[in-house]
Amino acid sequence: MASIIGDFSYDIFISYRQKDNKYDGWITDFVDNLKKELEATFKEEISVYFDINPHDGLLETHDVDESLKEKLRCLIFIPIVSRTYCDPKSFAWQHEFVAFVEQASKDRYGLKVKLPSGNVASRVLPVYIHDLNPADQKLFEEVLGGMLRGVEFIYKAPGVNRPLRSAEENPHDNLNHTIYRDQVNKVANAIDEIFRGLTESDQQSEEIPPGEFIKQKREKDSISQPGKPERGIVSLFKDLKSRAVPQLLAAYLVAGLIIVEIVSWLAKKYLLSPHLVSFCMVALAAMIPAVIILAYFHGKQGRKRWTKAEKIGIPSNLVAAVLLLVLLFHGRNLGATTTTVSFVDEQGKEVDRLVPKSEFRKKLLVFSMENNSGDNDLDWLAHAMPDMLSYDLSQDIYLNIRSVYDISDNLREEGYPDAISVPMTLKKKIASEKHMDYFTAGQIKGQDGLLSAEIYIHDTRTTKLLAENTFTGRDIFTMVDNMTIWIKEALGIPEAHIENTVDLPVAEITTMSVPALKNLYHGLDEYMLKENREIGLTFIRQAIEADTTFAYAYRNLYAFSIQATKLEEAMRALISLMTYIHKLPENDRFDVKHDYYFHIKQDPEMSMEVARNWAELYPEDIKAHEVLAMRYMMLNQKENELAEYEAILTLDPGQYDYLLTIGDIHKNQGRFDEALKYYQRYADVFPGQSKSFTRLGSLYSRYGDNGQATKYYNKALLIDPDDISIQLSLAGIRIELGKFGEALNDLNDILEKCTNHQERYAVYNTMEDFFFLRGEFERGIEKMELKIAEQEKYDDPINVLSSRIDATESYAKAGKTERALNIIADIEKQLMPPFDYLVPFGYLIIYIQMEDIKNIEKYLPIVEEYISERELWMYQVFLFFYRAKLSELKGRYDIALQQYEKAGELEPGNKSIDYYIGHCYRILKDYKRAERHLLDLLSVHPYWPEELSELGFIYADRGKEDKAIEYLQKALFVWENADPGYKPAVIAREKLAELESAIK
């Protein structure tokens, strides 16, 4: 059967691997169903070539090219893309797909067709039945010469990636929510759209004399059946014309177009909602029936009375129009795109500003460009130009921008550490996870000093190409400025805003020095992408040497120097940054001023005021709310902290990770039901993510329901069987249940599976806790040191330093006080104000373990003063704890008890406080209360040995020797391999021997 167009052999060619049809004949069924759908879609007969025979005479010994040449002369090529299709060695790939792309690229239509809608589509229409891995995706797109777009027939469920069947047993379990019948229809519709594009192309190319095409069309349209129907239509038209219906309707439509144009002009000029234009168009279109009714009954001269049809029809039309408008525009803002915000800045000046409303802000993720110039000296521009573009766009309060450096960790995890050649599917995934509306792609070309940058904007939800443009020049600064304006226009930023807002040239907010710029981006690449931190800092310092006013470089030097514990350099950079703060975009100035007042001026109140003003002026800026939430956390104002995170969710309900953050706060505050609600909300949105179940598992584990915890961890493990953290959580459940031998075997097995430093760090951390729990401090310290050694290989030095401070408590507990004091003394040399507060904290922790009253009394006031001056009330719980320990050492258990209870009120989710409260009640001989607190704690952690031992002492004091022996034996079971000098185990063993001897 020949093609319906031109001299082609077939309309459609189906290409597939025989492997994909062997299991259940899926492809054969699909082709049969597609043919039926095509019959219902096209008036003409559509010819489909489908090779049902695995060979069809085309053996490897035959002349494949000649055999297929005629059959491949088709209009549309449909490859069934699967896990096996993207194989350059396969017959279908080499002799069908590659051959068709080459052949179609040279025929009269070309590989790409302009559609009636104005969009462009490829004559290759993929039907994919499996999710492809990035390598296969890239391979397919390289041959196709563009992005892989097609129709999915994929059934996706946890652990499942297979073709979608026409009759699914459990269709609602399909995470893609696709329906087989609908997808077949989409393929047929796509074919129809491509055919219409080809037809229009033919009509435009044929040399038809002026007016002849219309004449031919009229002659075709004039062929109809004679009789009453035709006379009725003519008669109706004459009647309508006599009543002036066409004339009045035309006048109404012209007036409507004028109204729409006026509304559109007003919306652009006065920053009104763009929805107003759509609202106006829908309202005018919805009232067309009423206009026709009015014209029909009043268009003829002499007709004045209102008929029943008018009295019913017009009000009905009005009601229907109102209902339609409510349905389509409910919840949409039809007023101004901006709102006025008034606030008092940190200098006491009253400020009024116009800021955009939430729904009118645009979120764009700017990916790196590909350097296709052939000149390796231009490699630095692949990241530099997109980041400059991001930084330039960030000046606009209508935009929320992220650059490639903001997602470097995500790209590294996905196997693209250099952020180059990222597949379209991965870009979509990351943009979706970051809740960005749009993302970019692009490439750089150049020759003889002339640069050319091609940039594409894609819609994140659909990956549809929204806009594309090419910018050419010798000055990268001018090119970036031109790109900035074009992107704003392409994203629909109001013209009046673009024309009237301050938009400094990118050279003004970065540098005019190309050497400085190159050094900065070499530094960012080394530090952020290659993780060569010291080399990165060296390049950034060279950038500042080339331009001492380079504020953007100072900002990066400040942030990276803190991470590298080069604190003196960081503070110098922050001071210089304040000198050139005018060169930063406004929202970045708030961030800098917040840190400046907090660290340099040491004025937490002013710092807080800056954060509040930031959120007032940029109410849609999530980072402003993040900073405010952090400050409320430091002030220990949990309700205000929660309110800021809730505000973020209100601004952008797609910021799903904050559901987990809010759940964590509720969990730590002892609010099980609230935490469960937020974790469950996240799990409902992401049932295919292991994180959904690990959070639920951690919640149940926190409250002692190890059965439920195990259930959820196992669910998570089904999704991510190689996830080390999930395996560690299950090992932690065994530790909680006292299955120490099994748990240790698990930990050793998990350690052998680790593939990177982060995973080994996590295992050593769990091993450290395991041995410390069991009083094996020598082995615990060994694992702790291995843990820190792994951390040094991947983490920022500031975090490693924090771990070393934490390690001092363990050294002191193990009696290695000299080692602990040496670590703190060494850290003291590295720290400078305001970060030196960690030093007295460290000394205090050590002397608490040493029970050194004199030094505790020396350092406790220093810590208290620092917390008060800096308003770091999140540490207040530690103050009560340290005061209580000091009171205990002085024998004032009544005072210690009050202080422990206050610590418990501040941190209600921390069950370990119950041990200290129970201990004080025992010393004060209030055994019932002591027993209640300890039993409450052991209901959650049944194998915590100090609590078991303490309960044994309570029962011994009360004369309940049997119960005392029971709990002491259980404690010593945990401590069976404790270090010989571990004091709590020694005391418990002596008490148990005393009780057992008394019974004998």
PDB file of N, CA and C in Angstrom, residues 658-695:
ATOM      1  N   TYR A 658      10.366  20.841  53.054  1.00  0.00           N
ATOM      2  CA  TYR A 658      10.048  21.526  54.315  1.00  0.00           C
ATOM      3  C   TYR A 658       8.978  20.780  55.108  1.00  0.00           C
ATOM      4  N   LEU A 659       8.232  19.896  54.467  1.00  0.00           N
ATOM      5  CA  LEU A 659       7.334  19.020  55.218  1.00  0.00           C
ATOM      6  C   LEU A 659       8.151  18.151  56.171  1.00  0.00           C
ATOM      7  N   LEU A 660       9.300  17.673  55.684  1.00  0.00           N
ATOM      8  CA  LEU A 660      10.166  16.858  56.526  1.00  0.00           C
ATOM      9  C   LEU A 660      10.818  17.700  57.627  1.00  0.00           C
ATOM     10  N   THR A 661      11.205  18.924  57.279  1.00  0.00           N
ATOM     11  CA  THR A 661      11.811  19.811  58.277  1.00  0.00           C
ATOM     12  C   THR A 661      10.829  20.100  59.412  1.00  0.00           C
ATOM     13  N   ILE A 662       9.592  20.408  59.050  1.00  0.00           N
ATOM     14  CA  ILE A 662       8.571  20.684  60.069  1.00  0.00           C
ATOM     15  C   ILE A 662       8.302  19.427  60.890  1.00  0.00           C
ATOM     16  N   GLY A 663       8.243  18.277  60.213  1.00  0.00           N
ATOM     17  CA  GLY A 663       8.055  17.023  60.933  1.00  0.00           C
ATOM     18  C   GLY A 663       9.174  16.764  61.930  1.00  0.00           C
ATOM     19  N   ASP A 664      10.422  17.082  61.536  1.00  0.00           N
ATOM     20  CA  ASP A 664      11.563  16.885  62.436  1.00  0.00           C
ATOM     21  C   ASP A 664      11.436  17.749  63.686  1.00  0.00           C
ATOM     22  N   ILE A 665      10.998  18.991  63.510  1.00  0.00           N
ATOM     23  CA  ILE A 665      10.855  19.890  64.672  1.00  0.00           C
ATOM     24  C   ILE A 665       9.802  19.335  65.626  1.00  0.00           C
ATOM     25  N   HIS A 666       8.668  18.907  65.073  1.00  0.00           N
ATOM     26  CA  HIS A 666       7.617  18.345  65.929  1.00  0.00           C
ATOM     27  C   HIS A 666       8.113  17.076  66.632  1.00  0.00           C
ATOM     28  N   LYS A 667       8.887  16.260  65.914  1.00  0.00           N
ATOM     29  CA  LYS A 667       9.409  15.035  66.531  1.00  0.00           C
ATOM     30  C   LYS A 667      10.322  15.365  67.714  1.00  0.00           C
ATOM     31  N   ASN A 668      11.207  16.344  67.521  1.00  0.00           N
ATOM     32  CA  ASN A 668      12.137  16.719  68.586  1.00  0.00           C
ATOM     33  C   ASN A 668      11.445  17.421  69.749  1.00  0.00           C
ATOM     34  N   GLN A 669      10.245  17.945  69.481  1.00  0.00           N
ATOM     35  CA  GLN A 669       9.458  18.569  70.549  1.00  0.00           C
ATOM     36  C   GLN A 669       8.511  17.573  71.219  1.00  0.00           C
ATOM     37  N   GLY A 670       8.617  16.315  70.824  1.00  0.00           N
ATOM     38  CA  GLY A 670       7.802  15.292  71.452  1.00  0.00           C
ATOM     39  C   GLY A 670       6.376  15.239  70.949  1.00  0.00           C
ATOM     40  N   ARG A 671       6.107  15.807  69.763  1.00  0.00           N
ATOM     41  CA  ARG A 671       4.744  15.819  69.221  1.00  0.00           C
ATOM     42  C   ARG A 671       4.631  14.743  68.151  1.00  0.00           C
ATOM     43  N   PHE A 672       4.365  13.535  68.596  1.00  0.00           N
ATOM     44  CA  PHE A 672       4.339  12.397  67.683  1.00  0.00           C
ATOM     45  C   PHE A 672       3.293  12.582  66.584  1.00  0.00           C
ATOM     46  N   ASP A 673       2.066  12.931  66.956  1.00  0.00           N
ATOM     47  CA  ASP A 673       0.972  13.025  65.978  1.00  0.00           C
ATOM     48  C   ASP A 673       1.245  14.084  64.919  1.00  0.00           C
ATOM     49  N   GLU A 674       1.771  15.235  65.347  1.00  0.00           N
ATOM     50  CA  GLU A 674       2.067  16.299  64.377  1.00  0.00           C
ATOM     51  C   GLU A 674       3.194  15.879  63.435  1.00  0.00           C
ATOM     52  N   ALA A 675       4.230  15.259  64.001  1.00  0.00           N
ATOM     53  CA  ALA A 675       5.339  14.792  63.162  1.00  0.00           C
ATOM     54  C   ALA A 675       4.843  13.756  62.153  1.00  0.00           C
ATOM     55  N   LEU A 676       4.011  12.829  62.621  1.00  0.00           N
ATOM     56  CA  LEU A 676       3.475  11.794  61.735  1.00  0.00           C
ATOM     57  C   LEU A 676       2.673  12.415  60.592  1.00  0.00           C
ATOM     58  N   LYS A 677       1.906  13.454  60.903  1.00  0.00           N
ATOM     59  CA  LYS A 677       1.072  14.107  59.887  1.00  0.00           C
ATOM     60  C   LYS A 677       1.935  14.661  58.752  1.00  0.00           C
ATOM     61  N   TYR A 678       3.023  15.340  59.094  1.00  0.00           N
ATOM     62  CA  TYR A 678       3.858  15.959  58.062  1.00  0.00           C
ATOM     63  C   TYR A 678       4.672  14.910  57.297  1.00  0.00           C
ATOM     64  N   TYR A 679       5.180  13.896  58.005  1.00  0.00           N
ATOM     65  CA  TYR A 679       5.896  12.838  57.296  1.00  0.00           C
ATOM     66  C   TYR A 679       4.962  12.100  56.333  1.00  0.00           C
ATOM     67  N   GLN A 680       3.717  11.880  56.768  1.00  0.00           N
ATOM     68  CA  GLN A 680       2.766  11.171  55.928  1.00  0.00           C
ATOM     69  C   GLN A 680       2.391  12.008  54.708  1.00  0.00           C
ATOM     70  N   ARG A 681       2.282  13.326  54.886  1.00  0.00           N
ATOM     71  CA  ARG A 681       2.001  14.206  53.746  1.00  0.00           C
ATOM     72  C   ARG A 681       3.093  14.079  52.689  1.00  0.00           C
ATOM     73  N   TYR A 682       4.350  14.017  53.140  1.00  0.00           N
ATOM     74  CA  TYR A 682       5.458  13.861  52.198  1.00  0.00           C
ATOM     75  C   TYR A 682       5.370  12.501  51.509  1.00  0.00           C
ATOM     76  N   ALA A 683       5.078  11.449  52.291  1.00  0.00           N
ATOM     77  CA  ALA A 683       4.999  10.103  51.723  1.00  0.00           C
ATOM     78  C   ALA A 683       3.859   9.992  50.720  1.00  0.00           C
ATOM     79  N   ASP A 684       2.769  10.710  50.952  1.00  0.00           N
ATOM     80  CA  ASP A 684       1.638  10.676  50.015  1.00  0.00           C
ATOM     81  C   ASP A 684       2.020  11.263  48.662  1.00  0.00           C
ATOM     82  N   VAL A 685       2.893  12.272  48.681  1.00  0.00           N
ATOM     83  CA  VAL A 685       3.326  12.911  47.430  1.00  0.00           C
ATOM     84  C   VAL A 685       4.398  12.079  46.743  1.00  0.00           C
ATOM     85  N   PHE A 686       5.281  11.439  47.531  1.00  0.00           N
ATOM     86  CA  PHE A 686       6.416  10.703  46.966  1.00  0.00           C
ATOM     87  C   PHE A 686       6.421   9.247  47.468  1.00  0.00           C
ATOM     88  N   PRO A 687       5.423   8.478  47.071  1.00  0.00           N
ATOM     89  CA  PRO A 687       5.372   7.087  47.536  1.00  0.00           C
ATOM     90  C   PRO A 687       6.504   6.228  46.980  1.00  0.00           C
ATOM     91  N   GLY A 688       7.188   6.717  45.950  1.00  0.00           N
ATOM     92  CA  GLY A 688       8.277   5.955  45.361  1.00  0.00           C
ATOM     93  C   GLY A 688       9.640   6.346  45.875  1.00  0.00           C
ATOM     94  N   GLN A 689       9.717   7.239  46.868  1.00  0.00           N
ATOM     95  CA  GLN A 689      11.001   7.658  47.435  1.00  0.00           C
ATOM     96  C   GLN A 689      11.243   6.937  48.751  1.00  0.00           C
ATOM     97  N   SER A 690      12.446   6.413  48.920  1.00  0.00           N
ATOM     98  CA  SER A 690      12.774   5.721  50.167  1.00  0.00           C
ATOM     99  C   SER A 690      12.726   6.669  51.356  1.00  0.00           C
ATOM    100  N   LYS A 691      13.022   7.946  51.101  1.00  0.00           N
ATOM    101  CA  LYS A 691      13.032   8.924  52.185  1.00  0.00           C
ATOM    102  C   LYS A 691      11.670   9.036  52.861  1.00  0.00           C
ATOM    103  N   SER A 692      10.606   8.797  52.111  1.00  0.00           N
ATOM    104  CA  SER A 692       9.267   8.856  52.679  1.00  0.00           C
ATOM    105  C   SER A 692       9.122   7.869  53.835  1.00  0.00           C
ATOM    106  N   PHE A 693       9.726   6.695  53.690  1.00  0.00           N
ATOM    107  CA  PHE A 693       9.556   5.638  54.687  1.00  0.00           C
ATOM    108  C   PHE A 693      10.633   5.676  55.766  1.00  0.00           C
ATOM    109  N   THR A 694      11.839   6.152  55.423  1.00  0.00           N
ATOM    110  CA  THR A 694      12.873   6.232  56.463  1.00  0.00           C
ATOM    111  C   THR A 694      12.495   7.259  57.526  1.00  0.00           C
ATOM    112  N   ARG A 695      11.835   8.361  57.108  1.00  0.00           N
ATOM    113  CA  ARG A 695      11.414   9.352  58.097  1.00  0.00           C
ATOM    114  C   ARG A 695      10.363   8.758  59.030  1.00  0.00           C
TER     115      ARG A 695
END
